[in-house]
Short mmCIF file of C-alpha atoms and ligand atoms in Angstrom, two decimals:
data_model
loop_
_atom_site.label_atom_id
_atom_site.label_comp_id
_atom_site.label_asym_id
_atom_site.label_seq_id
_atom_site.Cartn_x
_atom_site.Cartn_y
_atom_site.Cartn_z
CA UNK A 226 -101.37 41.59 -68.87
CA UNK A 227 -101.32 44.09 -66.05
CA UNK A 228 -101.70 42.57 -62.59
CA UNK A 229 -105.10 43.07 -60.99
CA UNK A 230 -103.26 44.35 -57.95
CA UNK A 231 -101.47 47.07 -59.93
CA UNK A 232 -104.69 48.31 -61.49
CA UNK A 233 -106.53 48.26 -58.20
CA UNK A 234 -103.72 49.77 -56.22
CA UNK A 235 -103.45 52.66 -58.67
CA UNK A 236 -107.20 53.20 -58.45
CA UNK A 237 -107.36 53.01 -54.67
CA UNK A 238 -104.31 55.14 -54.16
CA UNK A 239 -106.35 57.82 -55.89
CA UNK A 240 -109.33 57.20 -53.59
CA UNK A 241 -107.62 56.71 -50.25
CA UNK A 242 -104.11 58.07 -50.47
CA UNK A 243 -101.21 56.31 -48.82
CA UNK A 244 -103.06 55.42 -45.64
CA UNK A 245 -101.35 53.12 -43.22
CA UNK A 246 -103.60 50.25 -42.23
CA UNK A 247 -103.48 47.44 -39.75
CA UNK A 248 -106.04 44.70 -39.52
CA UNK A 249 -104.65 42.85 -36.49
CA UNK A 250 -106.03 43.58 -33.03
CA UNK A 251 -103.34 43.38 -30.34
CA UNK A 252 -104.51 42.34 -26.87
CA UNK A 253 -102.63 42.92 -23.65
CA UNK A 254 -102.53 39.20 -23.12
CA UNK A 255 -100.68 38.05 -20.01
CA UNK A 256 -98.67 34.96 -20.96
CA UNK A 257 -97.37 34.56 -17.40
CA UNK A 258 -100.93 34.12 -16.17
CA UNK A 259 -101.75 31.73 -19.00
CA UNK A 260 -98.89 29.29 -19.19
CA UNK A 261 -95.69 29.20 -17.25
CA UNK A 262 -93.49 26.34 -18.36
CA UNK A 263 -90.17 25.11 -17.02
CA UNK A 264 -87.39 27.11 -18.72
CA UNK A 265 -84.17 25.38 -19.75
CA UNK A 266 -81.68 28.04 -20.72
CA UNK A 267 -77.96 28.45 -21.15
CA UNK A 268 -75.29 31.14 -21.45
CA UNK A 269 -73.43 29.04 -24.02
CA UNK A 270 -74.44 27.41 -27.32
CA UNK A 271 -73.22 24.07 -28.76
CA UNK A 272 -70.60 24.91 -31.41
CA UNK A 273 -71.65 24.83 -35.06
CA UNK A 274 -69.00 25.29 -37.75
CA UNK A 275 -69.04 25.46 -41.53
CA UNK A 276 -68.37 21.69 -41.45
CA UNK A 277 -71.40 20.81 -39.34
CA UNK A 278 -73.73 18.31 -41.05
CA UNK A 279 -77.12 19.19 -42.58
CA UNK A 280 -80.37 17.24 -42.18
CA UNK A 281 -81.29 13.97 -40.53
CA UNK A 282 -79.05 11.13 -41.81
CA UNK A 283 -82.17 9.14 -42.85
CA UNK A 284 -83.91 12.10 -44.52
CA UNK A 285 -86.55 11.11 -47.10
CA UNK A 286 -87.87 13.86 -49.39
CA UNK A 287 -91.63 14.46 -49.25
CA UNK A 288 -94.23 14.62 -51.97
CA UNK A 289 -97.31 16.81 -52.23
CA UNK A 290 -99.43 16.96 -50.17
CA UNK A 291 -97.78 16.21 -46.83
CA UNK A 292 -100.71 15.22 -44.63
CA UNK A 293 -101.39 13.85 -41.18
CA UNK A 294 -100.18 16.73 -38.98
CA UNK A 295 -101.37 16.46 -35.38
CA UNK A 296 -100.78 19.11 -32.75
CA UNK A 297 -98.60 17.92 -29.90
CA UNK A 298 -100.75 17.50 -26.76
CA UNK A 299 -98.04 19.16 -24.66
CA UNK A 300 -98.18 22.52 -26.54
CA UNK A 301 -96.97 25.15 -26.01
CA UNK A 302 -93.42 23.80 -26.01
CA UNK A 303 -91.84 27.24 -25.46
CA UNK A 304 -93.27 30.18 -23.52
CA UNK A 305 -91.85 33.59 -22.65
CA UNK A 306 -89.05 33.62 -20.09
CA UNK A 307 -89.81 36.27 -17.44
CA UNK A 308 -86.12 36.20 -16.42
CA UNK A 309 -84.98 37.76 -19.72
CA UNK A 310 -86.50 41.15 -20.53
CA UNK A 311 -86.21 40.67 -24.32
CA UNK A 312 -88.29 37.44 -24.27
CA UNK A 313 -90.46 38.16 -21.24
CA UNK A 314 -93.84 38.94 -22.83
CA UNK A 315 -94.43 36.88 -26.01
CA UNK A 316 -92.53 34.11 -27.79
CA UNK A 317 -93.68 32.71 -31.14
CA UNK A 318 -93.07 32.36 -34.94
CA UNK A 319 -90.11 29.94 -35.11
CA UNK A 320 -87.93 28.93 -38.03
CA UNK A 321 -86.36 25.47 -37.77
CA UNK A 322 -83.30 23.70 -39.19
CA UNK A 323 -81.50 20.40 -38.49
CA UNK A 324 -77.72 20.65 -38.01
CA UNK A 325 -75.43 18.13 -36.28
CA UNK A 326 -78.32 15.85 -35.31
CA UNK A 327 -80.07 18.65 -33.43
CA UNK A 328 -83.17 20.73 -34.21
CA UNK A 329 -82.42 24.44 -33.97
CA UNK A 330 -85.12 27.06 -33.66
CA UNK A 331 -84.78 30.76 -34.34
CA UNK A 332 -87.83 32.35 -32.75
CA UNK A 333 -89.39 35.77 -32.38
CA UNK A 334 -89.74 37.10 -28.85
CA UNK A 335 -91.10 40.38 -27.50
CA UNK A 336 -90.63 42.31 -24.30
CA UNK A 337 -93.57 43.96 -22.57
CA UNK A 338 -93.40 47.08 -24.77
CA UNK A 339 -93.44 44.80 -27.86
CA UNK A 340 -89.90 45.20 -29.17
CA UNK A 341 -89.10 41.99 -31.08
CA UNK A 342 -85.79 40.12 -30.95
CA UNK A 343 -84.74 36.77 -32.41
CA UNK A 344 -83.76 34.01 -29.98
CA UNK A 345 -82.09 30.62 -30.47
CA UNK A 346 -83.06 27.23 -29.00
CA UNK A 347 -81.96 23.64 -29.61
CA UNK A 348 -83.31 20.15 -28.95
CA UNK A 349 -82.41 16.50 -29.45
CA UNK A 350 -86.05 15.33 -29.46
CA UNK A 351 -88.01 18.13 -31.15
CA UNK A 352 -90.12 18.98 -28.07
CA UNK A 353 -87.83 19.84 -25.18
CA UNK A 354 -85.71 22.88 -26.07
CA UNK A 355 -82.86 24.64 -24.32
CA UNK A 356 -82.56 28.31 -25.23
CA UNK A 357 -79.71 30.77 -25.30
CA UNK A 358 -80.13 33.55 -22.75
CA UNK A 359 -79.18 36.31 -25.21
CA UNK A 360 -80.97 37.32 -28.40
CA UNK A 361 -78.93 36.45 -31.51
CA UNK A 362 -80.49 39.21 -33.67
CA UNK A 363 -81.98 42.36 -32.14
CA UNK A 364 -82.62 46.01 -32.92
CA UNK A 365 -79.29 47.68 -33.68
CA UNK A 366 -80.17 49.66 -36.84
CA UNK A 367 -82.45 52.67 -37.46
CA UNK A 368 -84.78 50.55 -39.62
CA UNK A 369 -85.20 48.16 -36.64
CA UNK A 370 -85.90 50.74 -33.91
CA UNK A 371 -88.00 50.16 -31.98
CA UNK A 372 -90.34 47.52 -33.34
CA UNK A 373 -87.30 45.29 -33.62
CA UNK A 374 -86.49 42.11 -35.55
CA UNK A 375 -89.42 39.82 -36.37
CA UNK A 376 -90.32 36.52 -38.01
CA UNK A 377 -87.08 34.67 -38.84
CA UNK A 378 -86.77 32.20 -41.74
CA UNK A 379 -83.48 30.39 -42.12
CA UNK A 380 -81.81 28.21 -44.77
CA UNK A 381 -78.24 26.85 -44.95
CA UNK A 382 -76.27 26.80 -48.21
CA UNK A 383 -72.65 25.59 -48.41
CA UNK A 384 -72.13 25.96 -44.68
CA UNK A 385 -73.56 29.48 -44.38
CA UNK A 386 -76.92 30.29 -42.78
CA UNK A 387 -79.05 32.89 -44.58
CA UNK A 388 -81.68 34.48 -42.36
CA UNK A 389 -84.55 36.62 -43.58
CA UNK A 390 -86.44 38.63 -40.97
CA UNK A 391 -88.56 41.74 -40.74
CA UNK A 392 -86.94 44.94 -39.51
CA UNK A 393 -89.69 47.18 -38.16
CA UNK A 394 -89.27 50.85 -37.27
CA UNK A 395 -92.96 51.14 -36.24
CA UNK A 396 -93.73 52.73 -39.61
CA UNK A 397 -92.48 50.42 -42.38
CA UNK A 398 -91.79 46.68 -42.28
CA UNK A 399 -88.69 45.82 -44.30
CA UNK A 400 -87.52 42.34 -45.23
CA UNK A 401 -83.89 42.12 -44.07
CA UNK A 402 -81.03 39.66 -44.52
CA UNK A 403 -78.31 38.38 -42.17
CA UNK A 404 -75.75 35.57 -42.52
CA UNK A 405 -73.87 33.41 -40.03
CA UNK A 406 -71.82 30.21 -39.89
CA UNK A 407 -72.73 29.32 -36.28
CA UNK A 408 -76.32 30.65 -35.73
CA UNK A 409 -75.03 32.94 -32.95
CA UNK A 410 -72.88 35.58 -34.62
CA UNK A 411 -74.88 37.25 -37.42
CA UNK A 412 -73.74 39.77 -40.04
CA UNK A 413 -76.54 42.11 -41.14
CA UNK A 414 -76.96 43.17 -44.78
CA UNK A 415 -79.94 45.47 -44.26
CA UNK A 416 -83.20 45.65 -46.25
CA UNK A 417 -83.23 43.20 -49.18
CA UNK A 418 -85.79 44.97 -51.39
CA UNK A 419 -85.61 48.64 -50.42
CA UNK A 420 -87.77 49.98 -53.22
CA UNK A 421 -90.58 47.46 -53.35
CA UNK A 422 -94.18 48.61 -53.00
CA UNK A 423 -96.74 45.96 -52.21
CA UNK A 424 -100.45 46.34 -51.57
CA UNK A 425 -102.59 45.67 -48.56
CA UNK A 426 -106.06 44.32 -49.11
CA UNK A 427 -108.15 46.48 -46.82
CA UNK A 428 -110.95 43.96 -46.49
CA UNK A 429 -112.47 45.31 -43.28
CA UNK A 430 -113.40 48.64 -44.86
CA UNK A 431 -116.87 48.94 -46.38
CA UNK A 432 -115.28 49.77 -49.74
CA UNK A 433 -113.02 46.77 -50.31
CA UNK A 434 -109.79 48.26 -51.56
CA UNK A 435 -106.15 47.70 -52.38
CA UNK A 436 -103.81 50.23 -50.83
CA UNK A 437 -100.15 50.52 -51.81
CA UNK A 438 -97.51 50.35 -49.08
CA UNK A 439 -94.31 52.02 -50.18
CA UNK A 440 -91.14 50.22 -49.16
CA UNK A 441 -93.08 47.51 -47.32
CA UNK A 442 -91.86 43.90 -47.50
CA UNK A 443 -92.03 40.88 -45.21
CA UNK A 444 -91.75 37.13 -44.91
CA UNK A 445 -89.09 35.95 -47.36
CA UNK A 446 -88.88 32.19 -47.92
CA UNK A 447 -85.84 31.15 -50.00
CA UNK A 448 -85.39 27.86 -51.90
CA UNK A 449 -82.07 26.45 -50.70
CA UNK A 450 -80.83 25.27 -54.12
CA UNK A 451 -79.70 27.26 -57.13
CA UNK A 452 -82.30 26.76 -59.87
CA UNK A 453 -81.51 25.84 -63.50
CA UNK A 454 -81.89 29.51 -64.51
CA UNK A 455 -78.79 30.18 -62.39
CA UNK A 456 -80.54 32.03 -59.58
CA UNK A 457 -81.90 31.42 -56.12
CA UNK A 458 -85.65 32.03 -55.79
CA UNK A 459 -87.58 33.67 -52.98
CA UNK A 460 -91.26 34.32 -52.29
CA UNK A 461 -92.09 37.21 -50.03
CA UNK A 462 -94.91 39.56 -49.06
CA UNK A 463 -97.81 39.67 -46.66
CA UNK A 464 -100.66 40.47 -49.02
CA UNK A 465 -99.93 38.31 -52.03
CA UNK A 466 -96.81 36.24 -52.52
CA UNK A 467 -94.29 37.95 -54.79
CA UNK A 468 -91.18 36.59 -56.55
CA UNK A 469 -87.56 37.73 -56.23
CA UNK A 470 -84.28 36.18 -57.42
CA UNK A 471 -80.58 36.43 -56.69
CA UNK A 472 -77.35 35.04 -58.09
CA UNK A 473 -75.49 35.12 -54.73
CA UNK A 474 -78.22 34.97 -52.02
CA UNK A 475 -77.15 38.45 -50.88
CA UNK A 476 -78.33 40.82 -53.61
CA UNK A 477 -81.99 40.42 -54.59
CA UNK A 478 -84.03 41.67 -57.55
CA UNK A 479 -87.73 42.05 -58.03
CA UNK A 480 -89.46 43.29 -61.13
CA UNK A 481 -91.53 45.99 -59.55
CA UNK A 482 -94.53 45.89 -61.87
CA UNK A 483 -94.73 42.11 -62.02
CA UNK A 484 -97.97 40.31 -61.19
CA UNK A 485 -97.91 38.47 -57.87
CA UNK A 486 -96.41 34.97 -57.79
CA UNK A 487 -99.79 33.64 -56.78
CA UNK A 488 -103.30 35.06 -56.61
CA UNK A 489 -105.57 34.19 -53.72
CA UNK A 490 -107.82 31.23 -54.33
CA UNK A 491 -109.16 29.41 -51.28
CA UNK A 492 -111.82 30.90 -48.99
CA UNK A 493 -109.51 30.76 -45.94
CA UNK A 494 -106.76 32.90 -47.59
CA UNK A 495 -108.87 35.78 -48.96
CA UNK A 496 -107.47 38.52 -46.66
CA UNK A 497 -103.79 37.78 -47.21
CA UNK A 498 -101.17 35.12 -47.93
CA UNK A 499 -97.72 34.87 -46.40
CA UNK A 500 -94.90 32.32 -46.75
CA UNK A 501 -94.55 29.79 -43.94
CA UNK A 502 -91.30 27.75 -43.86
CA UNK A 503 -88.79 27.87 -46.74
CA UNK A 504 -89.95 25.46 -49.49
CA UNK A 505 -88.75 21.84 -49.47
CA UNK A 506 -87.80 19.88 -52.61
CA UNK A 507 -90.08 16.94 -53.33
CA UNK A 508 -89.12 13.44 -54.40
CA UNK A 509 -90.07 14.26 -58.00
CA UNK A 510 -88.08 17.49 -58.21
CA UNK A 511 -90.87 19.99 -57.50
CA UNK A 512 -91.01 22.07 -54.31
CA UNK A 513 -93.53 21.84 -51.49
CA UNK A 514 -94.34 25.24 -50.07
CA UNK A 515 -96.18 25.75 -46.77
CA UNK A 516 -97.88 29.12 -46.41
CA UNK A 517 -100.16 30.98 -44.03
CA UNK A 518 -103.45 32.54 -45.04
CA UNK A 519 -105.93 34.88 -43.37
CA UNK A 520 -109.70 34.55 -43.76
CA UNK A 521 -112.23 37.33 -44.29
CA UNK A 522 -115.15 35.28 -42.97
CA UNK A 523 -116.00 33.50 -46.20
CA UNK A 524 -116.71 29.79 -46.10
CA UNK A 525 -117.37 29.72 -42.37
CA UNK A 526 -113.81 30.67 -41.39
CA UNK A 527 -113.56 33.21 -38.56
CA UNK A 528 -112.70 36.69 -39.91
CA UNK A 529 -108.94 37.37 -39.40
CA UNK A 530 -108.21 33.69 -38.71
CA UNK A 531 -104.66 32.63 -39.63
CA UNK A 532 -104.30 29.05 -40.92
CA UNK A 533 -101.54 27.06 -42.63
CA UNK A 534 -101.83 25.38 -46.02
CA UNK A 535 -99.66 23.85 -48.73
CA UNK A 536 -98.95 24.46 -52.41
CA UNK A 537 -96.78 22.67 -54.96
CA UNK A 538 -94.51 24.94 -56.97
CA UNK A 539 -92.36 24.40 -60.05
CA UNK A 540 -89.41 26.80 -60.16
CA UNK A 541 -88.13 25.22 -63.41
CA UNK A 542 -91.18 25.55 -65.64
CA UNK A 543 -93.19 28.18 -63.73
CA UNK A 544 -90.51 30.30 -62.00
CA UNK A 545 -92.75 33.35 -61.67
CA UNK A 546 -95.82 31.34 -60.65
CA UNK A 547 -98.54 30.45 -60.27
CA UNK A 548 -98.22 27.32 -58.12
CA UNK A 549 -99.18 24.16 -59.95
CA UNK A 550 -101.36 22.78 -57.16
CA UNK A 551 -102.77 23.92 -53.85
CA UNK A 552 -104.59 22.17 -51.01
CA UNK A 553 -108.18 23.37 -50.74
CA UNK A 554 -108.29 23.27 -46.93
CA UNK A 555 -105.69 24.19 -44.28
CA UNK A 556 -103.59 21.52 -42.58
CA UNK A 557 -103.43 23.55 -39.36
CA UNK A 558 -106.01 25.88 -37.83
CA UNK A 559 -106.43 27.58 -34.43
CA UNK A 560 -108.07 25.05 -32.09
CA UNK A 561 -106.47 25.23 -28.65
CA UNK A 562 -107.05 27.95 -26.02
CA UNK A 563 -103.66 29.51 -26.71
CA UNK A 564 -104.46 29.80 -30.41
CA UNK A 565 -107.99 31.17 -29.98
CA UNK A 566 -107.03 33.72 -27.30
CA UNK A 567 -103.66 35.50 -27.36
CA UNK A 568 -101.84 38.72 -28.11
CA UNK A 569 -103.69 38.30 -31.43
CA UNK A 570 -106.68 35.95 -31.37
CA UNK A 571 -107.27 33.03 -33.77
CA UNK A 572 -103.73 32.59 -35.01
CA UNK A 573 -101.54 29.69 -35.95
CA UNK A 574 -98.53 30.98 -37.90
CA UNK A 575 -96.12 28.34 -39.21
CA UNK A 576 -92.53 29.16 -40.06
CA UNK A 577 -90.50 26.00 -39.38
CA UNK A 578 -90.62 22.57 -41.05
CA UNK A 579 -88.01 19.86 -40.53
CA UNK A 580 -87.76 16.10 -40.78
CA UNK A 581 -86.15 14.54 -37.74
CA UNK A 582 -85.90 10.92 -36.51
CA UNK A 583 -88.69 9.66 -38.80
CA UNK A 584 -91.22 12.46 -38.31
CA UNK A 585 -92.00 15.87 -39.78
CA UNK A 586 -92.03 18.66 -37.18
CA UNK A 587 -93.99 21.79 -38.06
CA UNK A 588 -93.26 24.67 -35.69
CA UNK A 589 -95.65 27.59 -35.38
CA UNK A 590 -96.71 30.57 -33.30
CA UNK A 591 -99.90 30.31 -31.22
CA UNK A 592 -101.90 33.52 -30.84
CA UNK A 593 -98.70 35.61 -31.33
CA UNK A 594 -97.85 34.58 -27.75
CA UNK A 595 -96.57 30.98 -27.50
CA UNK A 596 -94.71 28.42 -29.61
CA UNK A 597 -96.19 25.04 -30.59
CA UNK A 598 -95.39 22.04 -32.75
CA UNK A 599 -97.38 19.57 -34.86
CA UNK A 600 -95.98 16.30 -36.20
CA UNK A 601 -96.71 14.07 -39.19
CA UNK A 602 -95.30 10.74 -40.31
CA UNK A 603 -92.67 10.60 -43.05
CA UNK A 604 -94.33 9.31 -46.24
CA UNK A 605 -93.38 5.76 -47.27
C1 NAG B 42 -99.39 38.48 -15.23
O1 NAG B 42 -99.75 37.36 -14.46
C2 NAG B 42 -98.84 37.09 -13.39
C3 NAG B 42 -99.26 35.76 -12.74
O2 NAG B 42 -100.64 35.69 -12.52
C4 NAG B 42 -98.87 38.26 -12.41
O3 NAG B 42 -97.96 38.01 -11.35
C5 NAG B 42 -98.46 39.53 -13.16
O4 NAG B 42 -98.59 40.64 -12.31
C6 NAG B 42 -99.34 39.75 -14.39
N1 NAG B 42 -98.78 40.84 -15.17
C7 NAG B 42 -99.52 41.83 -15.64
C8 NAG B 42 -98.79 42.88 -16.42
O5 NAG B 42 -100.73 41.90 -15.44
C1 NAG B 43 -105.59 34.08 -19.61
O1 NAG B 43 -105.40 34.87 -18.45
C2 NAG B 43 -106.44 35.79 -18.17
C3 NAG B 43 -106.03 36.57 -16.96
O2 NAG B 43 -104.87 37.27 -17.20
C4 NAG B 43 -107.74 35.03 -17.97
O3 NAG B 43 -108.80 35.96 -17.82
C5 NAG B 43 -108.02 34.16 -19.18
O4 NAG B 43 -109.15 33.37 -18.96
C6 NAG B 43 -106.85 33.24 -19.45
N1 NAG B 43 -107.11 32.51 -20.67
C7 NAG B 43 -106.76 31.25 -20.82
C8 NAG B 43 -107.07 30.70 -22.16
O5 NAG B 43 -106.21 30.60 -19.96
C1 NAG B 44 -63.63 22.42 -42.12
O1 NAG B 44 -63.04 21.36 -42.83
C2 NAG B 44 -61.90 21.77 -43.60
C3 NAG B 44 -61.47 20.58 -44.44
O2 NAG B 44 -61.35 19.45 -43.62
C4 NAG B 44 -60.83 22.26 -42.65
O3 NAG B 44 -59.72 22.73 -43.39
C5 NAG B 44 -61.39 23.43 -41.83
O4 NAG B 44 -60.44 23.84 -40.86
C6 NAG B 44 -62.66 23.03 -41.12
N1 NAG B 44 -63.24 24.19 -40.48
C7 NAG B 44 -63.65 24.18 -39.20
C8 NAG B 44 -64.21 25.47 -38.69
O5 NAG B 44 -63.56 23.20 -38.49
C1 NAG B 45 -87.98 46.67 -24.77
O1 NAG B 45 -86.82 46.72 -25.58
C2 NAG B 45 -86.58 48.00 -26.17
C3 NAG B 45 -85.35 47.87 -27.06
O2 NAG B 45 -84.28 47.36 -26.34
C4 NAG B 45 -86.39 49.04 -25.09
O3 NAG B 45 -86.24 50.31 -25.69
C5 NAG B 45 -87.58 49.03 -24.16
O4 NAG B 45 -87.35 49.92 -23.09
C6 NAG B 45 -87.82 47.64 -23.61
N1 NAG B 45 -89.02 47.61 -22.79
C7 NAG B 45 -88.98 47.36 -21.49
C8 NAG B 45 -90.28 47.36 -20.76
O5 NAG B 45 -87.93 47.10 -20.91
C1 NAG B 46 -85.64 18.64 -20.93
O1 NAG B 46 -84.30 19.09 -21.05
C2 NAG B 46 -83.74 19.52 -19.81
C3 NAG B 46 -82.38 20.13 -20.10
O2 NAG B 46 -81.62 19.29 -20.91
C4 NAG B 46 -83.69 18.33 -18.85
O3 NAG B 46 -83.17 18.76 -17.62
C5 NAG B 46 -85.11 17.80 -18.67
O4 NAG B 46 -85.08 16.64 -17.86
C6 NAG B 46 -85.73 17.46 -20.00
N1 NAG B 46 -87.13 17.10 -19.80
C7 NAG B 46 -87.71 16.09 -20.44
C8 NAG B 46 -89.14 15.84 -20.12
O5 NAG B 46 -87.11 15.41 -21.26
C1 NAG B 47 -79.14 43.22 -28.14
O1 NAG B 47 -78.62 42.06 -27.53
C2 NAG B 47 -77.34 42.26 -26.92
C3 NAG B 47 -76.87 40.90 -26.43
O2 NAG B 47 -77.75 40.39 -25.50
C4 NAG B 47 -77.48 43.30 -25.82
O3 NAG B 47 -76.20 43.55 -25.27
C5 NAG B 47 -78.06 44.58 -26.38
O4 NAG B 47 -78.33 45.47 -25.35
C6 NAG B 47 -79.36 44.29 -27.10
N1 NAG B 47 -79.84 45.51 -27.74
C7 NAG B 47 -81.11 45.91 -27.67
C8 NAG B 47 -81.44 47.16 -28.40
O5 NAG B 47 -81.96 45.28 -27.04
C1 NAG B 48 -73.05 26.37 -53.20
O1 NAG B 48 -72.35 25.28 -53.77
C2 NAG B 48 -72.87 24.86 -55.02
C3 NAG B 48 -72.14 23.59 -55.42
O2 NAG B 48 -70.76 23.79 -55.37
C4 NAG B 48 -72.68 25.98 -56.04
O3 NAG B 48 -73.24 25.61 -57.27
C5 NAG B 48 -73.40 27.21 -55.53
O4 NAG B 48 -73.14 28.28 -56.38
C6 NAG B 48 -72.96 27.58 -54.12
N1 NAG B 48 -73.83 28.64 -53.66
C7 NAG B 48 -73.40 29.69 -53.00
C8 NAG B 48 -74.40 30.72 -52.63
O5 NAG B 48 -72.25 29.81 -52.66
C1 NAG B 49 -68.55 37.26 -36.08
O1 NAG B 49 -68.49 37.12 -37.50
C2 NAG B 49 -67.69 38.11 -38.12
C3 NAG B 49 -67.84 37.98 -39.61
O2 NAG B 49 -67.64 36.67 -40.01
C4 NAG B 49 -66.24 37.95 -37.64
O3 NAG B 49 -65.44 38.95 -38.20
C5 NAG B 49 -66.20 38.05 -36.11
O4 NAG B 49 -64.91 37.77 -35.65
C6 NAG B 49 -67.18 37.08 -35.47
N1 NAG B 49 -67.26 37.31 -34.05
C7 NAG B 49 -67.25 36.34 -33.15
C8 NAG B 49 -67.35 36.75 -31.73
O5 NAG B 49 -67.16 35.16 -33.47
C1 NAG B 50 -83.99 52.58 -54.86
O1 NAG B 50 -84.43 53.91 -54.71
C2 NAG B 50 -83.37 54.81 -54.49
C3 NAG B 50 -83.97 56.16 -54.20
O2 NAG B 50 -85.01 56.45 -55.09
C4 NAG B 50 -82.45 54.82 -55.70
O3 NAG B 50 -81.35 55.67 -55.47
C5 NAG B 50 -81.93 53.40 -55.94
O4 NAG B 50 -81.18 53.35 -57.14
C6 NAG B 50 -83.07 52.41 -56.04
N1 NAG B 50 -82.52 51.07 -56.07
C7 NAG B 50 -82.94 50.14 -56.94
C8 NAG B 50 -82.30 48.80 -56.79
O5 NAG B 50 -83.78 50.34 -57.76
C1 NAG B 51 -80.41 42.02 -60.84
O1 NAG B 51 -80.33 43.27 -61.46
C2 NAG B 51 -79.00 43.66 -61.80
C3 NAG B 51 -79.06 45.08 -62.32
O2 NAG B 51 -80.07 45.19 -63.26
C4 NAG B 51 -78.44 42.66 -62.79
O3 NAG B 51 -77.10 43.00 -63.07
C5 NAG B 51 -78.49 41.26 -62.20
O4 NAG B 51 -78.08 40.32 -63.13
C6 NAG B 51 -79.90 40.92 -61.76
N1 NAG B 51 -79.90 39.65 -61.06
C7 NAG B 51 -80.80 38.71 -61.31
C8 NAG B 51 -80.72 37.52 -60.44
O5 NAG B 51 -81.65 38.78 -62.16
C1 NAG B 52 -84.95 37.13 -62.27
O1 NAG B 52 -86.37 37.30 -62.29
C2 NAG B 52 -86.81 38.27 -63.20
C3 NAG B 52 -88.32 38.37 -63.01
O2 NAG B 52 -88.56 38.98 -61.78
C4 NAG B 52 -86.45 37.88 -64.61
O3 NAG B 52 -86.84 38.90 -65.50
C5 NAG B 52 -84.97 37.68 -64.68
O4 NAG B 52 -84.62 37.20 -65.95
C6 NAG B 52 -84.51 36.69 -63.63
N1 NAG B 52 -83.06 36.58 -63.68
C7 NAG B 52 -82.45 35.51 -64.11
C8 NAG B 52 -80.95 35.59 -64.13
O5 NAG B 52 -83.04 34.49 -64.42
#
């Protein structure tokens, strides 16, 4: 069966041409006026090597759904640092990983002309982070000038960190890959899926339409174990979720005319869906996948509102989707002032999930301007 998106994109390409569309409204939001926090920063980083340990020593795998997340009352936990140009305006969208008994965050930061760089921070309690004064990944390549490097998602396999991020040249967003053994020194591999064409759902136009975006890819969340079919699996995209696989975590394949990994279902995810943190294996051998969705206004959700939800996926029996279960309502929605008003209003955008010292920590961007955390108990 042909994917609905392929049919519609072909049809709408005919109607609208290859128009570039953006739904997000960017405000000149002054984070300095709205939340200065103490900054703990450092010119050096604790040493990680290929022998550093993964995960909390008492880690207990979750099952679906993972409920009970409460926003930390002290949010935001990280704000822009006016002392460093590259992270002086906005700081948000963190990936998280536990190594050597420490939570590490890779976060997106922007300077006042909105070039994005990826910064590094670490904490022994999950709330109070020290950050490195230099960006660890920033715009060095033509496909990254001058929008920069956005939205990190990190996994660690056999002592190597694999980082997906968006390289943005102000025209096309491209999902890119970099590797490292210490989180500081990254080797770039460039765009992962150079020829992919996704679709954007142009829901704010009077004629609801699907418009193809040539070469556009974003938000890759990789499962950190090789699957029984011999490949590593990734879900990417910021309209639908799409599937890609790789035998070595470096070279990635998509089948370009494949249907999306998952169609939209819930009312709060009708405008788009985007991976949150990399999926986590459950106690019964499935994978729990957090994702972000955007509402069109259906079901009482604010139009353009970003929320976080959960799905259960089965890479063994349903490698190409769809998910085998999905929560009907989000587990995180914009509620605080920083989430309702920001560089972009009404946004929580989760990208980091770790278990640490008996709690789950979910790290997310608030209003594309600040960085917050929500916690949940580990399931008995
Ligand atoms: C942002 O707010 C701070 C503190 O109120 C102020 O000093 C600064 O001039 C403002 N920046 C802009 C660009 O308005
Ligand atoms: C953010 O700061 C602006 C001034 O720059 C102010 O008008 C607005 O009320 C503040 N919002 C919050 C949520 O503090
Ligand atoms: C990692 O451990 C191996 C085996 O003990 C050792 O040979 C190697 O030097 C270690 N590497 C680092 C960077 O410490
Ligand atoms: C932001 O960073 C970009 C890339 O380094 C640079 O071209 C731009 O001038 C910077 N903006 C400001 C206000 O410094
Ligand atoms: C946070 O960490 C910094 C740097 O390690 C330390 O100076 C500060 O006291 C800590 N604050 C809290 C509330 O733990
Ligand atoms: C990237 O970061 C490095 C290290 O801080 C810095 O030397 C370089 O100027 C930065 N490049 C851009 C384009 O911001
Ligand atoms: C990681 O190690 C496992 C177990 O030895 C192996 O099966 C897998 O291929 C390795 N993956 C990579 C990307 O090196
Ligand atoms: C960074 O990593 C590369 C590739 O592994 C290596 O050749 C280089 O020496 C490293 N640089 C530093 C400063 O560690
Ligand atoms: C991607 O497109 C380029 C240019 O059309 C082509 O040379 C290349 O073979 C394509 N790569 C893949 C993996 O299809
Ligand atoms: C990706 O495509 C190449 C070329 O068609 C093929 O050799 C490779 O096996 C494919 N990898 C996966 C993971 O399917
Ligand atoms: C990778 O996924 C594609 C579907 O996108 C599938 O056709 C292919 O067989 C997969 N490769 C392997 C080695 O399983």
